[in-house]
């Protein structure tokens, strides 16, 4: 290699020019259409497109942004898209990035929800979903293992996970209280046992941390004034986004009545938007409990079917809440056409679920560095993540009871146990096969869902 070549190799590669708004819009649309595979796959897709290929943002700043989004309730991958879009093109960029991340999956879910409600009694559709339910159980078990490996670092975290499982499964403690209690335990643990509760920041020591992206150079040139925290910005954000989020929900509750399904949908999913720490799987246990038992919006089997639909669509997995909102309004349509009512319930659910995501980013993103360095907050998040493992364990058990067994019985404290004589050997066989496919054969989620659906069709045909 010549001296000139060596100098060229050592010289840092300059980041490309700032993308135009139109160019960024095209990329966000592409990411929205291709964002399968849950948050891990979606974050990996954005990292490849934004950091590795286009270098719109540097590695270290990308991970810092992800750290902040992990602190928030709601889908962290969608919020990461909002955050980076906001950095590049202010509020308009954040809106476009966040909307396009959700819109393709939401449209697909609306179509699937309508089809499901119209034809779920058809033998072929019933057989397909019989197989999908078995695969969904394997997906949830995989989520327990994946998150558990990351969160349960020591005995204290294991104890928090077990306590959370018992609290929600045996004592029926509401999910928001579990999140609050875990956060307080983590905060206190940071003071009295920091070795057990210390959080670790991502991105330290990254080999590519010195590769500056477009956003990094914009910071150096002083072109990101909107990213500087100020009291005026915070007050304006609260004054605009809180009424935008809660105003329509409150108006619908007043017009339809506080006991209407519309008031229930708006109020319940607005609450979920505040407490959905730990991703979609964490909140699903509480949503399933409330939607099936408390509100009576849908059956346990339909809840599992909804998760199966959400697993097959692009966008965040939390779009399963859209299915729940559709089913609730469809089944309590009153004088309205059921499909129209379901579509309106779907839209209301999306509004209550995703508008807060923009609020959290636009309000808190300027304070990302201060939040990232807060050890007490990191410890609280770690404890909450450990509690989430216990909540997802409850979700896995709930799914297993209603997928593999035809009947369950309530014992003391309302704890459900399976009626062993109601074991469905076909569902058990498909569930085991799906777990083997995912854990041993490393088959992806979508191929496993497809193969399980076809296997369910074949088994019921026999």
Short mmCIF file of C-alpha atoms in Angstrom, two decimals:
data_model
loop_
_atom_site.label_atom_id
_atom_site.label_comp_id
_atom_site.label_asym_id
_atom_site.label_seq_id
_atom_site.Cartn_x
_atom_site.Cartn_y
_atom_site.Cartn_z
CA UNK A 1 0.00 0.00 0.00
CA UNK A 2 1.42 3.44 -0.93
CA UNK A 3 1.81 6.26 1.56
CA UNK A 4 -1.00 8.15 -0.19
CA UNK A 5 -3.32 5.13 0.16
CA UNK A 6 -2.42 4.79 3.84
CA UNK A 7 -3.20 8.45 4.45
CA UNK A 8 -6.52 8.07 2.64
CA UNK A 9 -7.41 5.04 4.77
CA UNK A 10 -6.56 6.86 7.99
CA UNK A 11 -8.45 10.02 7.05
CA UNK A 12 -12.00 10.06 8.58
CA UNK A 13 -14.75 9.84 5.99
CA UNK A 14 -16.89 12.95 6.03
CA UNK A 15 -20.60 12.51 6.57
CA UNK A 16 -22.88 13.14 3.59
CA UNK A 17 -24.94 16.26 3.18
CA UNK A 18 -28.12 16.75 5.18
CA UNK A 19 -30.98 14.89 3.44
CA UNK A 20 -33.86 16.87 2.04
CA UNK A 21 -37.28 16.56 3.67
CA UNK A 22 -38.52 14.63 0.63
CA UNK A 23 -35.57 12.23 0.76
CA UNK A 24 -36.14 11.60 4.47
CA UNK A 25 -39.86 11.04 3.86
CA UNK A 26 -39.09 8.35 1.29
CA UNK A 27 -36.78 6.57 3.72
CA UNK A 28 -39.27 6.72 6.61
CA UNK A 29 -41.92 5.26 4.31
CA UNK A 30 -39.53 2.44 3.35
CA UNK A 31 -38.77 1.71 7.01
CA UNK A 32 -42.48 1.68 7.84
CA UNK A 33 -43.23 -0.88 5.14
CA UNK A 34 -40.27 -3.14 6.03
CA UNK A 35 -40.41 -2.91 9.84
CA UNK A 36 -41.21 -6.54 10.64
CA UNK A 37 -39.66 -8.55 13.44
CA UNK A 38 -40.61 -6.61 16.54
CA UNK A 39 -38.56 -3.80 18.14
CA UNK A 40 -35.25 -5.66 17.81
CA UNK A 41 -35.69 -6.08 14.06
CA UNK A 42 -37.02 -2.55 13.63
CA UNK A 43 -34.14 -0.96 15.53
CA UNK A 44 -31.67 -3.07 13.54
CA UNK A 45 -33.31 -1.90 10.30
CA UNK A 46 -33.05 1.77 11.31
CA UNK A 47 -29.44 1.29 12.43
CA UNK A 48 -28.51 -0.18 9.05
CA UNK A 49 -30.34 2.51 7.05
CA UNK A 50 -29.53 5.57 9.17
CA UNK A 51 -26.11 4.79 10.68
CA UNK A 52 -24.33 2.31 8.44
CA UNK A 53 -25.58 3.09 4.92
CA UNK A 54 -26.59 6.78 4.95
CA UNK A 55 -24.74 8.05 8.04
CA UNK A 56 -27.47 10.51 8.87
CA UNK A 57 -26.67 10.02 12.56
CA UNK A 58 -23.55 8.71 14.29
CA UNK A 59 -23.39 5.43 16.18
CA UNK A 60 -23.00 6.95 19.63
CA UNK A 61 -25.80 9.49 19.21
CA UNK A 62 -28.09 6.80 17.78
CA UNK A 63 -27.55 4.69 20.91
CA UNK A 64 -28.02 7.70 23.18
CA UNK A 65 -31.36 8.35 21.52
CA UNK A 66 -32.30 4.69 21.94
CA UNK A 67 -31.42 4.90 25.65
CA UNK A 68 -33.86 7.76 26.07
CA UNK A 69 -36.63 5.95 24.19
CA UNK A 70 -36.11 2.90 26.41
CA UNK A 71 -36.97 5.09 29.40
CA UNK A 72 -40.37 5.98 27.96
CA UNK A 73 -43.70 4.19 27.92
CA UNK A 74 -44.78 3.07 24.49
CA UNK A 75 -43.04 1.46 21.48
CA UNK A 76 -39.38 2.41 21.66
CA UNK A 77 -38.66 1.75 17.97
CA UNK A 78 -41.38 4.15 16.79
CA UNK A 79 -40.24 6.76 19.30
CA UNK A 80 -36.66 6.37 18.07
CA UNK A 81 -37.88 7.13 14.54
CA UNK A 82 -39.71 10.22 15.84
CA UNK A 83 -36.61 11.34 17.71
CA UNK A 84 -34.24 11.06 14.74
CA UNK A 85 -36.79 12.61 12.36
CA UNK A 86 -37.14 15.51 14.82
CA UNK A 87 -33.38 16.00 15.00
CA UNK A 88 -33.12 16.18 11.20
CA UNK A 89 -36.19 18.25 10.32
CA UNK A 90 -37.70 19.57 13.54
CA UNK A 91 -41.34 18.86 14.45
CA UNK A 92 -42.42 18.15 10.88
CA UNK A 93 -39.66 15.58 10.52
CA UNK A 94 -40.65 13.86 13.75
CA UNK A 95 -44.31 13.75 12.72
CA UNK A 96 -43.56 12.26 9.32
CA UNK A 97 -41.14 9.69 10.72
CA UNK A 98 -43.52 8.57 13.47
CA UNK A 99 -46.66 8.49 11.31
CA UNK A 100 -45.04 6.59 8.45
CA UNK A 101 -43.56 4.09 10.92
CA UNK A 102 -47.08 3.19 12.09
CA UNK A 103 -49.33 3.87 9.07
CA UNK A 104 -48.57 0.80 6.86
CA UNK A 105 -49.07 -1.64 9.72
CA UNK A 106 -52.18 0.18 10.93
CA UNK A 107 -53.80 -0.04 7.49
CA UNK A 108 -52.96 -3.75 7.25
CA UNK A 109 -54.29 -4.35 10.76
CA UNK A 110 -57.53 -2.53 9.94
CA UNK A 111 -58.08 -4.80 6.95
CA UNK A 112 -57.20 -7.94 8.91
CA UNK A 113 -59.45 -6.94 11.81
CA UNK A 114 -62.39 -6.41 9.45
CA UNK A 115 -61.77 -9.74 7.73
CA UNK A 116 -61.43 -11.52 11.05
CA UNK A 117 -64.68 -10.16 12.47
CA UNK A 118 -66.60 -11.03 9.30
CA UNK A 119 -65.18 -14.49 8.60
CA UNK A 120 -63.58 -15.86 11.77
CA UNK A 121 -66.36 -18.46 12.05
CA UNK A 122 -65.51 -19.91 8.62
CA UNK A 123 -63.90 -23.37 9.03
CA UNK A 124 -60.81 -22.50 6.97
CA UNK A 125 -60.17 -19.26 8.87
CA UNK A 126 -60.78 -21.01 12.18
CA UNK A 127 -58.26 -23.71 11.26
CA UNK A 128 -55.62 -21.16 10.21
CA UNK A 129 -55.94 -19.28 13.49
CA UNK A 130 -55.82 -22.55 15.41
CA UNK A 131 -52.25 -22.94 14.14
CA UNK A 132 -51.37 -19.27 14.60
CA UNK A 133 -52.32 -19.41 18.29
CA UNK A 134 -49.79 -22.18 18.86
CA UNK A 135 -47.06 -20.12 17.21
CA UNK A 136 -48.02 -17.04 19.24
CA UNK A 137 -47.44 -19.02 22.43
CA UNK A 138 -43.93 -19.86 21.21
CA UNK A 139 -43.29 -16.20 20.37
CA UNK A 140 -44.30 -15.06 23.86
CA UNK A 141 -42.13 -17.73 25.52
CA UNK A 142 -39.23 -16.56 23.35
CA UNK A 143 -39.85 -13.00 24.54
CA UNK A 144 -39.69 -14.12 28.18
CA UNK A 145 -36.32 -15.79 27.56
CA UNK A 146 -34.90 -12.92 25.49
CA UNK A 147 -35.86 -10.13 27.89
CA UNK A 148 -35.03 -12.27 30.93
CA UNK A 149 -31.45 -12.81 29.78
CA UNK A 150 -30.99 -9.06 29.48
CA UNK A 151 -32.81 -7.96 32.62
CA UNK A 152 -32.24 -10.64 35.29
CA UNK A 153 -28.58 -9.95 36.02
CA UNK A 154 -28.60 -10.96 39.71
CA UNK A 155 -30.78 -12.35 42.49
CA UNK A 156 -32.36 -8.99 43.23
CA UNK A 157 -33.68 -8.72 39.67
CA UNK A 158 -34.89 -12.33 39.75
CA UNK A 159 -36.74 -11.60 43.00
CA UNK A 160 -38.42 -8.56 41.45
CA UNK A 161 -39.51 -10.64 38.44
CA UNK A 162 -40.95 -13.40 40.65
CA UNK A 163 -42.74 -10.84 42.85
CA UNK A 164 -44.24 -9.17 39.77
CA UNK A 165 -45.46 -12.51 38.44
CA UNK A 166 -47.12 -13.42 41.73
CA UNK A 167 -48.58 -9.93 42.08
CA UNK A 168 -50.35 -9.99 38.73
CA UNK A 169 -51.19 -13.71 38.58
CA UNK A 170 -52.21 -14.41 42.18
CA UNK A 171 -53.06 -11.05 43.75
CA UNK A 172 -54.38 -9.46 40.51
CA UNK A 173 -52.44 -6.25 41.20
CA UNK A 174 -52.97 -3.76 38.34
CA UNK A 175 -50.04 -3.44 35.97
CA UNK A 176 -49.53 0.34 36.60
CA UNK A 177 -49.04 -0.34 40.32
CA UNK A 178 -46.47 -3.05 39.53
CA UNK A 179 -44.54 -0.59 37.34
CA UNK A 180 -44.68 2.08 40.05
CA UNK A 181 -43.57 -0.29 42.80
CA UNK A 182 -40.70 -1.67 40.71
CA UNK A 183 -39.53 1.85 39.85
CA UNK A 184 -39.53 2.85 43.53
CA UNK A 185 -37.60 -0.31 44.46
CA UNK A 186 -35.00 0.48 41.79
CA UNK A 187 -34.71 4.10 42.93
CA UNK A 188 -34.24 3.06 46.55
CA UNK A 189 -31.90 0.24 45.56
CA UNK A 190 -29.63 2.74 43.79
CA UNK A 191 -29.13 4.48 47.14
CA UNK A 192 -28.73 1.47 49.43
CA UNK A 193 -27.39 -1.28 47.12
CA UNK A 194 -26.03 0.43 43.99
CA UNK A 195 -24.02 -2.67 42.99
CA UNK A 196 -27.26 -4.61 42.44
CA UNK A 197 -29.26 -1.82 40.82
CA UNK A 198 -26.70 0.09 38.75
CA UNK A 199 -27.70 0.65 35.11
CA UNK A 200 -25.30 0.44 32.23
CA UNK A 201 -25.26 2.88 29.36
CA UNK A 202 -25.23 1.65 25.83
CA UNK A 203 -22.66 2.64 23.36
CA UNK A 204 -19.63 3.07 25.57
CA UNK A 205 -16.51 1.85 23.99
CA UNK A 206 -18.14 1.47 20.63
CA UNK A 207 -15.61 0.98 17.90
CA UNK A 208 -17.63 3.18 15.59
CA UNK A 209 -18.48 5.93 18.07
CA UNK A 210 -16.10 8.36 16.31
CA UNK A 211 -17.91 8.08 12.97
CA UNK A 212 -19.83 11.32 12.82
CA UNK A 213 -23.12 11.49 11.02
CA UNK A 214 -25.14 14.33 9.53
CA UNK A 215 -26.81 15.12 12.84
CA UNK A 216 -23.46 15.19 14.68
CA UNK A 217 -22.06 17.75 12.25
CA UNK A 218 -25.24 19.81 12.51
CA UNK A 219 -24.68 19.93 16.29
CA UNK A 220 -21.08 21.06 15.78
CA UNK A 221 -22.18 23.82 13.41
CA UNK A 222 -24.85 25.05 15.82
CA UNK A 223 -27.71 24.20 13.46
CA UNK A 224 -29.82 22.32 16.01
CA UNK A 225 -31.20 25.12 18.13
CA UNK A 226 -34.46 23.22 18.55
CA UNK A 227 -32.54 20.54 20.48
CA UNK A 228 -31.48 22.98 23.23
CA UNK A 229 -33.73 22.55 26.31
CA UNK A 230 -35.68 25.58 27.47
CA UNK A 231 -38.63 26.27 29.73
CA UNK A 232 -40.49 28.03 26.94
CA UNK A 233 -40.19 25.03 24.65
CA UNK A 234 -41.41 22.67 27.39
CA UNK A 235 -44.42 24.86 28.21
CA UNK A 236 -45.38 25.22 24.53
CA UNK A 237 -45.11 21.47 24.01
CA UNK A 238 -47.34 20.75 27.00
CA UNK A 239 -49.85 23.43 25.96
CA UNK A 240 -50.14 21.99 22.44
CA UNK A 241 -49.80 18.24 22.85
CA UNK A 242 -51.74 17.52 26.04
CA UNK A 243 -54.99 19.04 24.65
CA UNK A 244 -54.28 17.42 21.27
CA UNK A 245 -53.98 14.02 22.95
CA UNK A 246 -56.68 14.19 25.61
CA UNK A 247 -59.08 16.70 24.06
CA UNK A 248 -60.67 14.32 21.51
CA UNK A 249 -60.81 11.54 24.12
CA UNK A 250 -62.63 13.79 26.58
CA UNK A 251 -64.97 15.15 23.89
CA UNK A 252 -66.00 11.65 22.79
CA UNK A 253 -66.63 10.67 26.42
CA UNK A 254 -68.90 13.69 26.88
CA UNK A 255 -70.81 13.18 23.63
CA UNK A 256 -71.22 9.40 23.90
CA UNK A 257 -71.57 9.23 27.67
CA UNK A 258 -69.06 8.13 30.32
CA UNK A 259 -70.34 4.54 30.28
CA UNK A 260 -70.12 4.12 26.49
CA UNK A 261 -67.66 1.84 24.77
CA UNK A 262 -66.09 4.94 23.19
CA UNK A 263 -65.35 6.48 26.59
CA UNK A 264 -63.97 3.15 27.78
CA UNK A 265 -61.69 2.79 24.73
CA UNK A 266 -60.36 6.35 24.94
CA UNK A 267 -59.81 6.31 28.68
CA UNK A 268 -58.31 2.82 28.91
CA UNK A 269 -55.82 3.18 26.06
CA UNK A 270 -54.82 6.67 27.20
CA UNK A 271 -53.90 5.07 30.52
CA UNK A 272 -52.00 2.35 28.68
CA UNK A 273 -50.00 5.02 26.86
CA UNK A 274 -48.67 6.20 30.23
CA UNK A 275 -47.78 2.83 31.78
CA UNK A 276 -46.60 0.68 28.83
CA UNK A 277 -42.99 0.39 30.00
CA UNK A 278 -41.13 -2.62 28.70
CA UNK A 279 -42.76 -2.99 25.30
CA UNK A 280 -45.93 -4.53 23.97
CA UNK A 281 -45.57 -7.93 25.64
CA UNK A 282 -45.49 -6.31 29.07
CA UNK A 283 -48.75 -4.43 28.64
CA UNK A 284 -50.52 -7.28 26.85
CA UNK A 285 -51.06 -9.20 30.08
CA UNK A 286 -52.88 -6.25 31.61
CA UNK A 287 -54.77 -5.44 28.39
CA UNK A 288 -55.85 -9.07 28.02
CA UNK A 289 -57.05 -9.17 31.61
CA UNK A 290 -59.02 -5.94 31.28
CA UNK A 291 -60.37 -6.47 27.74
CA UNK A 292 -61.50 -10.06 28.40
CA UNK A 293 -62.51 -10.04 32.06
CA UNK A 294 -63.31 -6.45 33.03
CA UNK A 295 -64.83 -4.97 29.87
CA UNK A 296 -65.91 -8.16 28.08
CA UNK A 297 -64.79 -6.77 24.72
CA UNK A 298 -63.54 -10.09 23.34
CA UNK A 299 -62.83 -13.70 24.32
CA UNK A 300 -59.44 -15.14 25.38
CA UNK A 301 -59.14 -16.92 22.03
CA UNK A 302 -59.80 -13.69 20.12
CA UNK A 303 -57.13 -11.93 22.18
CA UNK A 304 -54.59 -14.55 21.13
CA UNK A 305 -55.77 -14.26 17.53
CA UNK A 306 -55.24 -10.49 17.67
CA UNK A 307 -51.65 -10.93 18.77
CA UNK A 308 -51.17 -13.38 15.90
CA UNK A 309 -52.43 -10.75 13.46
CA UNK A 310 -50.13 -8.10 14.93
CA UNK A 311 -47.13 -10.42 14.59
CA UNK A 312 -47.72 -10.66 10.83
CA UNK A 313 -47.92 -6.92 10.12
CA UNK A 314 -45.16 -4.30 9.79
CA UNK A 315 -44.90 -1.67 12.48
CA UNK A 316 -44.84 -1.92 16.27
CA UNK A 317 -46.35 -5.00 17.90
CA UNK A 318 -48.46 -2.72 20.07
CA UNK A 319 -50.77 -2.45 17.04
CA UNK A 320 -52.50 -5.43 18.66
CA UNK A 321 -54.26 -2.77 20.75
CA UNK A 322 -55.82 -1.53 17.50
CA UNK A 323 -57.40 -4.97 17.05
CA UNK A 324 -58.75 -4.83 20.61
CA UNK A 325 -60.26 -1.40 20.00
CA UNK A 326 -61.78 -2.58 16.72
CA UNK A 327 -63.30 -5.66 18.38
CA UNK A 328 -64.68 -3.63 21.30
CA UNK A 329 -66.47 -1.12 19.05
CA UNK A 330 -67.58 -3.79 16.56
CA UNK A 331 -69.25 -5.87 19.25
CA UNK A 332 -70.86 -2.82 20.94
CA UNK A 333 -71.77 -0.87 17.81
CA UNK A 334 -75.34 -0.07 18.81
CA UNK A 335 -77.14 1.68 15.96
CA UNK A 336 -73.93 2.19 13.97
CA UNK A 337 -72.84 -0.19 11.21
CA UNK A 338 -70.50 -2.67 12.98
CA UNK A 339 -67.64 -2.27 10.47
CA UNK A 340 -67.88 1.52 10.70
CA UNK A 341 -67.98 1.33 14.48
CA UNK A 342 -64.98 -0.99 14.48
CA UNK A 343 -63.05 1.35 12.21
CA UNK A 344 -63.84 4.31 14.50
CA UNK A 345 -62.83 2.28 17.55
CA UNK A 346 -59.61 1.35 15.76
CA UNK A 347 -58.86 5.01 14.97
CA UNK A 348 -59.60 6.10 18.55
CA UNK A 349 -57.28 3.41 19.89
CA UNK A 350 -54.49 4.49 17.54
CA UNK A 351 -54.96 8.12 18.57
CA UNK A 352 -54.84 7.38 22.31
CA UNK A 353 -51.87 5.04 21.88
CA UNK A 354 -49.55 6.95 19.53
CA UNK A 355 -50.19 10.68 20.01
CA UNK A 356 -48.52 10.46 23.46
CA UNK A 357 -45.42 8.99 21.79
CA UNK A 358 -44.88 12.27 19.93
CA UNK A 359 -45.55 14.21 23.15
CA UNK A 360 -42.88 12.30 25.10
CA UNK A 361 -40.26 12.89 22.39
CA UNK A 362 -40.98 16.55 21.65
CA UNK A 363 -41.08 17.35 25.38
CA UNK A 364 -38.16 15.33 26.67
CA UNK A 365 -35.68 14.89 23.82
CA UNK A 366 -33.82 18.15 24.56
CA UNK A 367 -33.03 16.76 28.02
CA UNK A 368 -31.64 13.43 26.76
CA UNK A 369 -28.11 13.95 28.09
CA UNK A 370 -29.31 14.87 31.57
CA UNK A 371 -31.60 11.84 31.69
CA UNK A 372 -28.97 9.50 30.32
CA UNK A 373 -26.54 10.38 33.11
CA UNK A 374 -29.12 9.99 35.90
CA UNK A 375 -28.08 6.82 37.77
CA UNK A 376 -31.21 6.70 39.93
CA UNK A 377 -33.42 6.81 36.84
CA UNK A 378 -31.37 4.07 35.17
CA UNK A 379 -31.71 1.91 38.29
CA UNK A 380 -35.49 2.45 38.34
CA UNK A 381 -35.68 1.44 34.68
CA UNK A 382 -33.67 -1.71 35.37
CA UNK A 383 -36.06 -2.74 38.14
CA UNK A 384 -39.06 -2.01 35.93
CA UNK A 385 -37.57 -4.16 33.16
CA UNK A 386 -37.11 -7.02 35.65
CA UNK A 387 -40.75 -6.66 36.72
CA UNK A 388 -41.74 -6.74 33.06
CA UNK A 389 -40.21 -10.23 32.79
CA UNK A 390 -42.58 -11.43 35.48
CA UNK A 391 -45.54 -9.79 33.76
CA UNK A 392 -44.66 -11.45 30.45
CA UNK A 393 -44.36 -14.79 32.27
CA UNK A 394 -47.96 -14.25 33.36
CA UNK A 395 -48.89 -13.52 29.75
CA UNK A 396 -47.20 -16.74 28.57
CA UNK A 397 -49.03 -18.78 31.21
CA UNK A 398 -52.34 -17.10 30.32
CA UNK A 399 -51.85 -17.90 26.64
CA UNK A 400 -50.83 -21.49 27.39
CA UNK A 401 -53.93 -22.10 29.49
CA UNK A 402 -56.26 -20.81 26.78
CA UNK A 403 -54.44 -22.30 23.79
CA UNK A 404 -53.59 -25.80 24.97
CA UNK A 405 -56.59 -26.44 27.23
CA UNK A 406 -60.25 -26.14 26.38
CA UNK A 407 -61.30 -25.33 29.95
CA UNK A 408 -59.77 -23.63 32.96
CA UNK A 409 -61.05 -23.56 36.54
CA UNK A 410 -60.69 -20.86 39.18
CA UNK A 411 -59.31 -21.83 42.57
CA UNK A 412 -58.51 -19.69 45.59
CA UNK A 413 -57.84 -15.97 45.00
CA UNK A 414 -59.17 -16.28 41.45
CA UNK A 415 -56.10 -18.19 40.25
CA UNK A 416 -56.83 -20.13 37.06
CA UNK A 417 -55.64 -23.72 36.64
CA UNK A 418 -56.17 -25.98 33.63
CA UNK A 419 -58.76 -28.75 33.51
CA UNK A 420 -56.40 -31.55 32.50
CA UNK A 421 -59.11 -33.57 30.80
CA UNK A 422 -59.67 -30.68 28.37
CA UNK A 423 -56.12 -30.89 26.95
CA UNK A 424 -56.14 -30.41 23.16
CA UNK A 425 -53.33 -32.66 21.92
CA UNK A 426 -53.30 -30.97 18.53
CA UNK A 427 -52.72 -27.51 20.05
CA UNK A 428 -50.06 -28.92 22.38
CA UNK A 429 -48.31 -30.62 19.46
CA UNK A 430 -48.33 -27.44 17.37
CA UNK A 431 -47.04 -25.35 20.28
CA UNK A 432 -44.12 -27.70 20.89
CA UNK A 433 -43.35 -27.80 17.16
CA UNK A 434 -43.39 -23.99 16.98
CA UNK A 435 -40.98 -23.76 19.92
CA UNK A 436 -38.64 -26.29 18.30
CA UNK A 437 -38.77 -24.30 15.05
CA UNK A 438 -37.88 -21.02 16.79
CA UNK A 439 -35.43 -22.21 19.46
CA UNK A 440 -33.66 -25.15 17.84
CA UNK A 441 -34.02 -24.59 14.11
CA UNK A 442 -33.75 -20.77 14.44
CA UNK A 443 -36.69 -20.31 12.09
CA UNK A 444 -37.88 -16.71 11.97
CA UNK A 445 -41.12 -15.48 13.48
CA UNK A 446 -43.02 -14.99 10.21
CA UNK A 447 -42.04 -18.40 8.72
CA UNK A 448 -43.03 -20.06 12.01
CA UNK A 449 -46.41 -18.31 11.99
CA UNK A 450 -47.02 -19.31 8.38
CA UNK A 451 -46.00 -22.92 8.90
CA UNK A 452 -48.11 -23.18 12.06
CA UNK A 453 -51.15 -21.78 10.25
CA UNK A 454 -50.83 -24.38 7.48
CA UNK A 455 -50.20 -27.15 10.01
CA UNK A 456 -53.32 -26.11 11.90
CA UNK A 457 -55.31 -26.28 8.68
CA UNK A 458 -53.98 -29.80 7.98
CA UNK A 459 -54.59 -31.07 11.51
CA UNK A 460 -58.18 -29.87 11.68
CA UNK A 461 -58.84 -31.25 8.18
CA UNK A 462 -57.72 -34.67 9.43
#
